[in-house]
Coordinates of C-alpha atoms in Angstrom, one line a residue:
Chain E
X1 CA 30.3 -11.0 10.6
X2 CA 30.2 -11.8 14.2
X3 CA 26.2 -11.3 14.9
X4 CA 26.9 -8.7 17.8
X5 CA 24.9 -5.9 16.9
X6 CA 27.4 -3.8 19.0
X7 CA 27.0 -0.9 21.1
X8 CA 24.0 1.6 21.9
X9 CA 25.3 5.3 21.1
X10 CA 22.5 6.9 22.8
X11 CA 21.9 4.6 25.9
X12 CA 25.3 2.9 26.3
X13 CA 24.1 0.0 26.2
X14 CA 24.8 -3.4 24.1
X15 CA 21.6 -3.3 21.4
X16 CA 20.7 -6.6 21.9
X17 CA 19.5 -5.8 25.4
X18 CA 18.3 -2.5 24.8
X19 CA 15.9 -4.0 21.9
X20 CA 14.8 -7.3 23.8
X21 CA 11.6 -5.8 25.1
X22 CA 10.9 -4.0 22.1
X23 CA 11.6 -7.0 20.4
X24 CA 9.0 -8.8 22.2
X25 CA 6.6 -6.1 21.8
X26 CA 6.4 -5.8 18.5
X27 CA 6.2 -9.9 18.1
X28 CA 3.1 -10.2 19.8
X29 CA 1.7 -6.8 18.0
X30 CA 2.9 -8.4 14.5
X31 CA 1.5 -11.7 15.1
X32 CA -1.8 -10.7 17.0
X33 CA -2.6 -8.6 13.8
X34 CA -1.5 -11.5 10.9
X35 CA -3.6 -13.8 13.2
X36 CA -6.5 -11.5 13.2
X37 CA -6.4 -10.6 9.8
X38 CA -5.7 -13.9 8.5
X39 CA -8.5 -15.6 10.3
X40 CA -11.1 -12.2 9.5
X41 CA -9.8 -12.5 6.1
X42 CA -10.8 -16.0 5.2
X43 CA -13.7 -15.3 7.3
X44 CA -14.9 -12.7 5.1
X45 CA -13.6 -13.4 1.9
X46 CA -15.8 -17.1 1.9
X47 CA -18.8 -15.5 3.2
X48 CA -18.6 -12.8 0.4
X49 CA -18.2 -15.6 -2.1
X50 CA -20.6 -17.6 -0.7
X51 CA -23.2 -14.7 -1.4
X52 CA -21.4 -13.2 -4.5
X53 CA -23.6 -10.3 -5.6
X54 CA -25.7 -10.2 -3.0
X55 CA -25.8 -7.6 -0.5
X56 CA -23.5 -8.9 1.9
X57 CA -21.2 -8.9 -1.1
X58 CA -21.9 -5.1 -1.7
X59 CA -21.3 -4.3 1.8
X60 CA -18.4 -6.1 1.8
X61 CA -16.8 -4.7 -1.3
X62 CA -17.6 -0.9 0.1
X63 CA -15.5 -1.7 3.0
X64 CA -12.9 -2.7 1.1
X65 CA -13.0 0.1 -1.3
X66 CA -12.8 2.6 1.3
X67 CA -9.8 1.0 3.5
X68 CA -7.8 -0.4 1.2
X69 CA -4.3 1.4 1.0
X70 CA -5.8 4.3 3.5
X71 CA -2.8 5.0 5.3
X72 CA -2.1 3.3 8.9
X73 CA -1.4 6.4 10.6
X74 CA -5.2 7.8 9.3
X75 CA -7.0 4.7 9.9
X76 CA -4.6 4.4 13.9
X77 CA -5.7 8.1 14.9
X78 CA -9.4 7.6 13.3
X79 CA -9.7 4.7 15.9
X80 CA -8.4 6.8 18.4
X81 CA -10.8 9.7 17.6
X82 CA -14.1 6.8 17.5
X83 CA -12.6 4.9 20.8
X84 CA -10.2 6.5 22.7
X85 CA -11.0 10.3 23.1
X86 CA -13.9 11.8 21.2
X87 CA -16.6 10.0 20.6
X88 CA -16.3 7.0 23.2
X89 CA -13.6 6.6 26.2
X90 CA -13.4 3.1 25.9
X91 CA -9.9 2.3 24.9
X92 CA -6.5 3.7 26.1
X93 CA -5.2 6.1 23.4
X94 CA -1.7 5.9 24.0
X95 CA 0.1 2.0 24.5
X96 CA 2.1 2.4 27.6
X97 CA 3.2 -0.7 29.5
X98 CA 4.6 0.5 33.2
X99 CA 8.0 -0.3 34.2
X100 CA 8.3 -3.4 35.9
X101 CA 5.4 -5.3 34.3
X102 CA 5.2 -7.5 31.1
X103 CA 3.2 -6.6 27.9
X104 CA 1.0 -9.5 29.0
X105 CA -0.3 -7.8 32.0
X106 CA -2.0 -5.2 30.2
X107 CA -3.5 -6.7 27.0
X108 CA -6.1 -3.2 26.5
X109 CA -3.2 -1.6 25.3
X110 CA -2.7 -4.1 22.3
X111 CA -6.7 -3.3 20.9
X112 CA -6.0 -0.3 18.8
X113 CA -2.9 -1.0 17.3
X114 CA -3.8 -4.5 16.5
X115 CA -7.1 -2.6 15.3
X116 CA -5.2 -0.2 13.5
X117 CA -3.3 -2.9 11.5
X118 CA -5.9 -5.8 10.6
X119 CA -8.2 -2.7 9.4
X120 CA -5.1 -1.9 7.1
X121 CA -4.4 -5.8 6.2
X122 CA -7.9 -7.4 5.9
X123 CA -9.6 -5.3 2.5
X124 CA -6.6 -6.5 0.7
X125 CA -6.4 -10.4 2.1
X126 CA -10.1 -10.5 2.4
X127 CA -10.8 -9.7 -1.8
X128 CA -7.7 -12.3 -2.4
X129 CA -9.8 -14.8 -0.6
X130 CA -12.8 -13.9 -2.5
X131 CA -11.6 -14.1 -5.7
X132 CA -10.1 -17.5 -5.6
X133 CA -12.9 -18.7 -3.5
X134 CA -15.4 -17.6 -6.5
X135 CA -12.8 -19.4 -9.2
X136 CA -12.5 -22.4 -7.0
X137 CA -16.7 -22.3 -6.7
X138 CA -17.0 -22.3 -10.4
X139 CA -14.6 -25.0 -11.0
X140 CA -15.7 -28.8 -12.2
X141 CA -14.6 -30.3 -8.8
X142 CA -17.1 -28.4 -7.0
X143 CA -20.0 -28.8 -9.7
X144 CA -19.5 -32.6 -9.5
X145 CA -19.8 -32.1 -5.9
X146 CA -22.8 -30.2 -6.2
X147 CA -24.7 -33.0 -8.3
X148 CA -23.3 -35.5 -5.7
X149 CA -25.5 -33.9 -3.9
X150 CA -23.3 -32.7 -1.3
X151 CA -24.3 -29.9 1.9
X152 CA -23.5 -26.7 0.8
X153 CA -21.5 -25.4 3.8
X154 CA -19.2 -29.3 2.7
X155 CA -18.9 -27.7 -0.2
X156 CA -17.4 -24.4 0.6
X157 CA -15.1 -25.9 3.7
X158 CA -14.2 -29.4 2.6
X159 CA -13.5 -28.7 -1.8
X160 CA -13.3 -24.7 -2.5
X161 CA -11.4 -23.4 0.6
X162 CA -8.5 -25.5 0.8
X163 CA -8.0 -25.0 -2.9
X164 CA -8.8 -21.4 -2.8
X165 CA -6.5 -20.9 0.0
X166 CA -3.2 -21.9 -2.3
X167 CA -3.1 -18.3 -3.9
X168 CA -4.1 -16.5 -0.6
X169 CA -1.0 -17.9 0.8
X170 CA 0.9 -15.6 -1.2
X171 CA -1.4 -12.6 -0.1
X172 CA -0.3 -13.7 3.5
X173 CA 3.2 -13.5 2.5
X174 CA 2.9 -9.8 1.4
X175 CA 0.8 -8.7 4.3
X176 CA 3.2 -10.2 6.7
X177 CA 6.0 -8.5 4.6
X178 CA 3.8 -5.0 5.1
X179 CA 3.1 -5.1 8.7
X180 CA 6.8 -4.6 9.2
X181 CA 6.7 -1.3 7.6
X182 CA 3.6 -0.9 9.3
X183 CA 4.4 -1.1 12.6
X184 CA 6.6 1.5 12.2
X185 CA 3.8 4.0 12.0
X186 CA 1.6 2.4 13.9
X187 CA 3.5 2.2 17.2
X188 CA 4.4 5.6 16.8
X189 CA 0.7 6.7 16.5
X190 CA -0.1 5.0 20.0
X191 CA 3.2 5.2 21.5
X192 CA 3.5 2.0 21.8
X193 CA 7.2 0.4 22.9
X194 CA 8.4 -1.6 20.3
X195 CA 10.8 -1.7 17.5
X196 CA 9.2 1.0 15.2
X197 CA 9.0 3.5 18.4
X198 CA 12.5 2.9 19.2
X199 CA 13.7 3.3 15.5
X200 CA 12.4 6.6 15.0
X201 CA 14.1 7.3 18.7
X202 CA 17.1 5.9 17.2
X203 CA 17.2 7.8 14.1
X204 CA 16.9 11.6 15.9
X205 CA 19.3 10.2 17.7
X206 CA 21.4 9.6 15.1
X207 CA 21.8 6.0 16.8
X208 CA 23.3 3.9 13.8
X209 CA 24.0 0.5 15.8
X210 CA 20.5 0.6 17.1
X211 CA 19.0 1.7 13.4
X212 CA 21.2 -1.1 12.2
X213 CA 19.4 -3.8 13.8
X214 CA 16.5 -2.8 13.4
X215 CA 16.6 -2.5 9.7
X216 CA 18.1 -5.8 9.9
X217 CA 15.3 -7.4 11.8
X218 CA 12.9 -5.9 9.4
X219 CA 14.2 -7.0 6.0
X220 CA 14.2 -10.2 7.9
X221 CA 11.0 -10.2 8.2
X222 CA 10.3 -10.4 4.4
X223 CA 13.6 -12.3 3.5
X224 CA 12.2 -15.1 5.6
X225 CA 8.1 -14.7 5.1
X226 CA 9.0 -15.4 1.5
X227 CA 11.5 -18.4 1.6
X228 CA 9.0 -19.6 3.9
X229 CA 5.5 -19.1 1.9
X230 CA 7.5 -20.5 -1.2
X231 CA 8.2 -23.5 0.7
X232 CA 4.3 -24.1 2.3
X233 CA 3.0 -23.3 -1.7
X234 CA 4.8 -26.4 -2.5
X235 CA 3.8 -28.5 0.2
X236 CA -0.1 -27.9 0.4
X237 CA 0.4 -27.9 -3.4
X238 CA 0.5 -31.6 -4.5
X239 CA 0.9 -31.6 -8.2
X240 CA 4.0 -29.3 -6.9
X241 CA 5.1 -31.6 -4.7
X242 CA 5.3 -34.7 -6.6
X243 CA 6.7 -33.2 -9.7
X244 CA 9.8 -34.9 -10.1
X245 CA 12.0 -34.8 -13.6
Chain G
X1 CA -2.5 -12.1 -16.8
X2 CA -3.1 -12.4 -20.4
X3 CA -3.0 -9.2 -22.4
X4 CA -4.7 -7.9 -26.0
X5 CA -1.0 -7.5 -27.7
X6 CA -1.5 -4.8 -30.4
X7 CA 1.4 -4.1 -33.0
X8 CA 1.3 -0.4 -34.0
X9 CA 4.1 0.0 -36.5
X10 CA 2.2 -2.5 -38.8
X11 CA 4.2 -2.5 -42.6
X12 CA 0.6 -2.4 -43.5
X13 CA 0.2 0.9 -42.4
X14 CA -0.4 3.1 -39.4
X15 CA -3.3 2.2 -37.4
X16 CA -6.0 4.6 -37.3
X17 CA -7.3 3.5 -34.1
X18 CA -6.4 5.5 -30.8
X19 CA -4.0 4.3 -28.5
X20 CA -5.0 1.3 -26.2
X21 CA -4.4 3.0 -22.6
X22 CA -6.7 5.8 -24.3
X23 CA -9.5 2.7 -24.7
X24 CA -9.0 1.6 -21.5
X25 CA -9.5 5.1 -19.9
X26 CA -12.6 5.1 -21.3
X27 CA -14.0 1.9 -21.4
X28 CA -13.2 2.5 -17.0
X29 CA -15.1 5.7 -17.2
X30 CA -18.4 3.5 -17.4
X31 CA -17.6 2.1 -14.3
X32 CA -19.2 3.5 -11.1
X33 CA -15.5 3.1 -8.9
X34 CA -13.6 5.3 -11.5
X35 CA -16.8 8.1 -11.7
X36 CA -16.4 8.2 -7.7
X37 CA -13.1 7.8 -7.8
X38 CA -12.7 10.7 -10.3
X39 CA -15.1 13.0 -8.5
X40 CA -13.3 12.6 -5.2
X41 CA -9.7 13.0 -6.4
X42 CA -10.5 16.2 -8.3
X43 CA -12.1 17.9 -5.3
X44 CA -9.1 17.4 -3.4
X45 CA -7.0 17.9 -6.4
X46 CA -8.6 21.3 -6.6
X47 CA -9.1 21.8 -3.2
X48 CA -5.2 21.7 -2.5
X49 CA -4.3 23.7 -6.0
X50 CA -6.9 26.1 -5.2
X51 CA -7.4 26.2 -2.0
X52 CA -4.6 29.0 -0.3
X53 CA -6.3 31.1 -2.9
X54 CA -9.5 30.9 -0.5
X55 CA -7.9 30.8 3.1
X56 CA -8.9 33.7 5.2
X57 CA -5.7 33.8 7.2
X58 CA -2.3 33.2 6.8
X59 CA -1.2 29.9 7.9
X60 CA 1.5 31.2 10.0
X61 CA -1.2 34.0 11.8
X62 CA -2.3 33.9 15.5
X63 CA -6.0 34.1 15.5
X64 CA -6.9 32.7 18.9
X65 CA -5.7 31.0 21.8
X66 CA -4.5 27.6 21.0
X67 CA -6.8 24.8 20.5
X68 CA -10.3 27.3 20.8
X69 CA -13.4 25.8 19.4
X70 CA -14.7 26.7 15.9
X71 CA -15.9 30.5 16.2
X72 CA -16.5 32.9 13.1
X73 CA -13.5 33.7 13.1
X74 CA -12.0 30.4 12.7
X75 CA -14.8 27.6 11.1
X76 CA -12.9 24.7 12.5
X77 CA -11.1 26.0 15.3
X78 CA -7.6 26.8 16.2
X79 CA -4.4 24.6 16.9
X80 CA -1.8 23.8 18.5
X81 CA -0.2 27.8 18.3
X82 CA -3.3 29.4 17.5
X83 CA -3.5 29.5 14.4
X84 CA -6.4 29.1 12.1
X85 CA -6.9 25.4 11.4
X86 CA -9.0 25.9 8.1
X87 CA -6.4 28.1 6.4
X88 CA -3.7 25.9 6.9
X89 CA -5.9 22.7 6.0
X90 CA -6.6 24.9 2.7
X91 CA -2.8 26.0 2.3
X92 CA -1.7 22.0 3.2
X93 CA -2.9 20.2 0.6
X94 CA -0.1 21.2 -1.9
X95 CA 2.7 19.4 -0.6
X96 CA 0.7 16.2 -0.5
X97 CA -0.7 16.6 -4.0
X98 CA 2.6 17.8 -5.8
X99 CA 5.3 15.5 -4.0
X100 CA 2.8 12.1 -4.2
X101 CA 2.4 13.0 -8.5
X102 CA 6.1 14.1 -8.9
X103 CA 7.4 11.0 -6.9
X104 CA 4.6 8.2 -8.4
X105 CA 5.6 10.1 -12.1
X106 CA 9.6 9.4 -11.0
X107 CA 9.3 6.3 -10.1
X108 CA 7.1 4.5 -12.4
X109 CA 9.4 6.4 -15.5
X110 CA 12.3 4.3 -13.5
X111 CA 10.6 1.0 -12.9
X112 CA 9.8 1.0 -16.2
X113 CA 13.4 1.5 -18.0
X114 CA 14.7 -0.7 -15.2
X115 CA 12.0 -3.5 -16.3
X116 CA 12.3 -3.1 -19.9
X117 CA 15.7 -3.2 -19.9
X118 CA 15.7 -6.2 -18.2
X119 CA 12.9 -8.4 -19.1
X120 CA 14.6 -7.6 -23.1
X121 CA 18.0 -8.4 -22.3
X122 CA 18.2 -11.9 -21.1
X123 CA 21.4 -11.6 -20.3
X124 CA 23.3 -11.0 -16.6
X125 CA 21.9 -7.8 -16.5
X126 CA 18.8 -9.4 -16.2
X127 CA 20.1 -10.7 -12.9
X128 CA 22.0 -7.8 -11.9
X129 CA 18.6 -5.5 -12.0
X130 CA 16.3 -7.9 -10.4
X131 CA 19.1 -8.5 -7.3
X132 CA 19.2 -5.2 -6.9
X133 CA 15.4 -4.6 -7.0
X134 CA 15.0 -7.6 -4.6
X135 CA 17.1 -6.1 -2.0
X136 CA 15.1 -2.6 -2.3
X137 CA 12.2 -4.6 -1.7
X138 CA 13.2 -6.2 1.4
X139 CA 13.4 -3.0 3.0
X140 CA 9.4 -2.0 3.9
X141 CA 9.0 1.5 1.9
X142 CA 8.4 3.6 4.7
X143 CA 11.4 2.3 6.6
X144 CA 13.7 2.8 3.1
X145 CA 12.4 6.7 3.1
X146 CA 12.4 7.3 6.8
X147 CA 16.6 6.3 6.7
X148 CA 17.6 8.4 3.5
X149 CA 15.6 11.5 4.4
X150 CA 16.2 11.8 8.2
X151 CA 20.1 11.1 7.0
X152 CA 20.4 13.7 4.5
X153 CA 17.8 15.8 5.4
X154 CA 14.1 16.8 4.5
X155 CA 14.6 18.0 1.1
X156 CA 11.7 17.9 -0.8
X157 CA 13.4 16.7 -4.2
X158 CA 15.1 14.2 -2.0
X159 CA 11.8 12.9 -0.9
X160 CA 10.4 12.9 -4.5
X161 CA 13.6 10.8 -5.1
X162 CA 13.6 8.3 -2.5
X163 CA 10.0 7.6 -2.6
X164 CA 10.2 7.0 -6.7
X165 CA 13.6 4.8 -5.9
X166 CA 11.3 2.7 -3.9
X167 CA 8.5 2.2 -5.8
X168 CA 10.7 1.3 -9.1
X169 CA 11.2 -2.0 -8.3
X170 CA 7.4 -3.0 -7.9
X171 CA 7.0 -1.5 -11.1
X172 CA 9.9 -3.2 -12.9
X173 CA 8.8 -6.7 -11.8
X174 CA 5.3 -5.8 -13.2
X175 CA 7.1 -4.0 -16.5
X176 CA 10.0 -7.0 -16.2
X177 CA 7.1 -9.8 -16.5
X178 CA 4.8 -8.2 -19.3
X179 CA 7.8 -7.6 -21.7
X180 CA 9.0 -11.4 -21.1
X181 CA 5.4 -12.5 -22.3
X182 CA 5.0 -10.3 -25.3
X183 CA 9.0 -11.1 -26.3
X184 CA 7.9 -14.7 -27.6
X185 CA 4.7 -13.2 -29.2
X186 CA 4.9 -13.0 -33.3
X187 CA 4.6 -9.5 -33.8
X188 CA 7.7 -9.2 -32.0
X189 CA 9.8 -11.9 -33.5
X190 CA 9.1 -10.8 -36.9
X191 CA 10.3 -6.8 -36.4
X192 CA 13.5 -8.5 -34.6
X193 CA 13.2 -10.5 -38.5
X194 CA 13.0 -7.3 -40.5
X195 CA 15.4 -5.9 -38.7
X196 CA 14.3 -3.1 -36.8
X197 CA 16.8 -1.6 -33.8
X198 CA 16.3 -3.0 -30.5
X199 CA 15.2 0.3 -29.2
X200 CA 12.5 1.0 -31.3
X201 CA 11.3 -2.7 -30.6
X202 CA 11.2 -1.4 -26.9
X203 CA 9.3 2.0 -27.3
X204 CA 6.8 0.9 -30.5
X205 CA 6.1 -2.9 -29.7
X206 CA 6.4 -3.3 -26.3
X207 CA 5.5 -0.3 -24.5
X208 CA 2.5 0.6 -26.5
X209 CA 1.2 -3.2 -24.8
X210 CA 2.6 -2.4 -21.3
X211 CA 0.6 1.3 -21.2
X212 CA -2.5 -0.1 -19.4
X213 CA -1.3 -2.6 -17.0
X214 CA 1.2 0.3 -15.9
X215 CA -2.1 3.0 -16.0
X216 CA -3.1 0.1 -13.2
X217 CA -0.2 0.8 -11.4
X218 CA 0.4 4.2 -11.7
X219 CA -3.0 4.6 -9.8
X220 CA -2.0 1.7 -7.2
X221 CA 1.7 3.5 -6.7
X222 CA 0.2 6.9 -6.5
X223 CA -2.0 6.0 -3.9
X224 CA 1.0 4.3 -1.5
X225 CA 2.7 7.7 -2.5
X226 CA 0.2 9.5 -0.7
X227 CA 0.2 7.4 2.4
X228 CA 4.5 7.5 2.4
X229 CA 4.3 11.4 1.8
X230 CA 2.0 12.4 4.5
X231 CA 3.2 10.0 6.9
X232 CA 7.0 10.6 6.6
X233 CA 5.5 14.8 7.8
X234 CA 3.7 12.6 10.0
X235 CA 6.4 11.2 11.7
X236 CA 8.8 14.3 11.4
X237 CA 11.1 14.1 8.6
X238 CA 9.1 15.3 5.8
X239 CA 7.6 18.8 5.3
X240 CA 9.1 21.3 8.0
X241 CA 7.3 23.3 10.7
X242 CA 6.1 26.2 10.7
X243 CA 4.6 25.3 6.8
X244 CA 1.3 23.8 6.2
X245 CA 1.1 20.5 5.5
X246 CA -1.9 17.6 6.5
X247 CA 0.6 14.9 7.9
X248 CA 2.0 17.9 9.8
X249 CA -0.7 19.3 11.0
X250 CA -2.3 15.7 12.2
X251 CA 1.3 15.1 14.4
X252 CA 1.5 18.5 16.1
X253 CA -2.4 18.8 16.8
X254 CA -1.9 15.7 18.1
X255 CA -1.9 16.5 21.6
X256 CA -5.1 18.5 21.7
X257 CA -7.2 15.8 21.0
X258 CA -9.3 15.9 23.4
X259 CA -9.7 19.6 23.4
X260 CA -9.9 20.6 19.5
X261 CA -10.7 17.3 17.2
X262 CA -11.2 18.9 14.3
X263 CA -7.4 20.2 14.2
X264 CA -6.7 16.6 13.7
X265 CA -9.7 15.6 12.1
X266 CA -9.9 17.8 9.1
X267 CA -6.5 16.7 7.8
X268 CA -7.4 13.7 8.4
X269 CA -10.3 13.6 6.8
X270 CA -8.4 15.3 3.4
X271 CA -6.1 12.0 3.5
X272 CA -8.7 9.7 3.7
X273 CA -10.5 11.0 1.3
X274 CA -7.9 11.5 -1.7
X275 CA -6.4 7.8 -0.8
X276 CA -9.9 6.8 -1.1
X277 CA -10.5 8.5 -4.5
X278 CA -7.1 7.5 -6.1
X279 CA -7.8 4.1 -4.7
X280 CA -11.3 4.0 -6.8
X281 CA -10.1 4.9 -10.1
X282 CA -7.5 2.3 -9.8
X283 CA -10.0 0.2 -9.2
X284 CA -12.0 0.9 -12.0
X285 CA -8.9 1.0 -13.9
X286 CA -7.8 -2.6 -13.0
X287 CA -11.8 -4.0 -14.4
X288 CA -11.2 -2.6 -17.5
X289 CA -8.1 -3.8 -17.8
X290 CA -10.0 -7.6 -16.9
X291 CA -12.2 -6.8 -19.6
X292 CA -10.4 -7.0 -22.8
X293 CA -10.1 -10.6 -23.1
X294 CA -13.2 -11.1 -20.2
X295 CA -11.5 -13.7 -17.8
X296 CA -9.0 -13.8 -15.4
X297 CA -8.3 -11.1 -12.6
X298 CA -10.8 -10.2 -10.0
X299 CA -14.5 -10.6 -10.6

């Protein structure tokens, strides 16, 4: 154990320099999309609750029958198909970031993959949210809230949400643990340079110190999500937090 | 979770009622997702069984130049070689189909011994199963599959194997969790009382109880199956050129987007389509399972 990830095979190069812009890459991709989804999530999820059986709520729960668990690499190329060749030229269909220049430089390139992955995330977060959102809506609290007479959008924001958003942290935690094995796919749909393009490079090239890491980095990824959501349930959870034997 | 615990080797008697996952199949066929659900996975189903039977060309012939439009000849066009892109979309579907059943059948068989054994044990194999399941879960699935097939090659009993290895732990938690609430339950502690083996404790107490929940996620693994399976030919390592195959086809059509979309599309479209449907009867398994005691789970 001496945290050098050693040697390139393929590009003679150490690893840790070889995967620093990849690295990067795939940080902003990963947390553009948990941002996005997160936010679209909650976003969805209250208004569907908010209008339970109504047709929002129908629409809603169409959409999320249809892409949940539709595969990332269907859902990447039907974007590309709607945005980037076919039926509209909008959006650049492959992610390439030219030497010399940062990923920042050329944000267009992040759309469809970030698209790609918060279509793949958000049917799954968004019902999570909706669910507990409707249990937290039926609960005494916000009854006794209701006959205080308070505004309706109080309601939602200030009582249900924050208490609805206690099991949704856990949802988080497994979409955050997914997108690693989603970006995998996805960057290889688009091209796009980070980790998951260079470990599929890596493994035709037989490249086991650059595989190595990478695996690494990615259990890493749900080995630390988790410690960490365990942690946060405790903390926004007060009758967790003060427990004490 | 609470579930509707049902003891079926009664002293009183067998039962004369039919088994509870048979209940729950039906009760779910009322529901609108599992009728959809049902309707669009048997069309692919059949579609991919029977499907070469209908394919006017081979799906290694040259009917055109590569990537011409649809023509009479060929419906939906050639691809990237020439060849006709509705034959092959016909003759592709099998590998899907086959592998995602065989590898969600695998693995869910595993998951379940694997939980079983553990959730009834209490002991340190307890800990010694769920450790190891916790370090197969750290590994996203794709990523697992990807390393084991491109190392020992595209086998596909290899693939069936790896993809079943990593679905068994998500279905031994699940199994794992159900057995630890029915251990405490009566019906239990008195045929440990009377004295019947530990094995048939397993197999006629606890598994009749865990059949629906694991219907549930039979239907949820099946559908990641799908996804795994086309996108490991997707990316390469799973079914070999020059076969048929939808993830296949989508990668090396690829390139010709812009000239010939329905090359891509019409595989495309197939995947969709049968993640969709096995997706929907989940569904409407998972609100019957809701159902029997009327709270709890999604509403």
């Amino acid at each position: 154990m001496t945290g050098n990830l050693g040697q390139s095979l393929s590009a003679r190069e150490p690893v840790t320099r070889l995967l620093a812009a990849p690295v990067l890459n795939s940080l902003i991709l990963i947390s553009a999309s948990a941002v996005v989804s997160i936010v679209l999530a909650i976003v969805l999820g209250v208004a569907a609750a908010a209008r339970r059986d109504r047709l929002f709520d129908h629409l809603f729960a169409a959409f999320a029958f249809l892409f949940t668990a539709v595969p990332e690499f269907v859902v990447g190329l039907m974007l590309v198909i709607l945005f980037a060749t076919t039926v509209l030229v909008v959006l650049p269909a492959v992610s390439i970031i030219p030497a010399g220049s940062g990923p920042f430089s050329h944000l267009d390139i992040f759309v469809l993959p970030v698209a790609t992955l918060v279509l793949t995330c958000v049917p799954y977060l968004a019902r999570l949210v909706r669910g507990s959102m409707i249990e937290a809506l039926e609960s005494e609290y916000v009854r006794m809230a209701r006959f205080k007479g308070l505004a309706e959008r109080r309601i939602l924001f200030r009582h249900a949400l924050p208490n609805a958003l206690v099991p949704a942290l856990q949802g988080i935690a497994v979409v955050l643990g997914y997108l690693a094995g989603g970006i995998v796919v996805v960057e290889y749909v688009f091209g796009f340079p980070g980790i998951g393009t260079a470990l599929i490079q890596a493994i035709s090239f037989r490249d086991i110190p650059v595989i190595q890491a990478i695996c690494l980095m990615l259990a890493a990824v749900y080995v630390v999500v988790n410690l960490f959501t365990d942690v946060l349930v405790v903390f926004v959870t007060p009758r967790l937090r003060t427990a004490q034997s | 979770m609470s579930l509707d615990a049902v003891s079926s080797s009664s002293r009183l008697g067998p039962m004369r009622t039919r088994p509870v996952w048979v209940q729950s199949l039906q009760r779910s066929l009322r529901t609108r997702q599992m009728q959809a659900g049902l309707v669009l996975t048997i069309a692919i189903v059949l579609l991919a069984i029977f499907g070469p039977l209908f394919a006017a060309h081979s799906d290694s012939a040259f009917v055109g130049i590569p990537f011409s439009a649809p023509s009479g000849s060929a419906p939906l066009g050639t691809d990237f070689l020439g060849r006709d892109v509705l034959s092959r979309v016909l003759d592709g579907g099998r590998s899907v189909v086959m592998l995602s059943l065989a590898a969600t059948a695998l693995g869910v068989a595993l998951g379940v011994i694997v939980g079983l054994l553990a959730g009834y044990s209490r002991s340190v194999l307890d800990d010694l199963l769920m450790g190891a399941s916790d370090i197969v879960l750290a590994f996203p699935q794709i990523v697992l599959v990807l390393l084991f097939v491109s190392i020992l090659g595209p086998k596909l009993w290899l693939i069936v194997l790896v993809v079943a290895l990593s679905h068994s732990p998500r279905v031994a938690r699940l199994a794992r969790s159900v057995t630890l609430e029915l251990i405490n339950r009566e019906f239990v502690e008195s045929a440990v009382l009377i004295g019947i083996p530990r094995r048939r404790i397993l197999r006629q107490e606890i598994l009749p109880n865990l059949t629906t929940p694991l219907l549930v996620e039979f239907g949820l693994r099946l559908t990641w199956s799908i996804g795994i399976i086309a996108g490991l030919s997707f990316l390469g390592y799973g079914i070999q050129p020059p076969n048929a195959d939808w993830g296949l086809m989508i990668n090396e059509n690829r390139q010709g987007l812009t000239l010939q979309v329905w090359s891509v599309a019409a595989p495309i479209l197939c995947v969709f389509l049968f993640t969709i449907g096995t997706n929907l009867m989940t569904e409407g398994l998972s609100r019957t399972l809701v159902g029997i005691d009327g709270r709890g789970g999604e509403r």
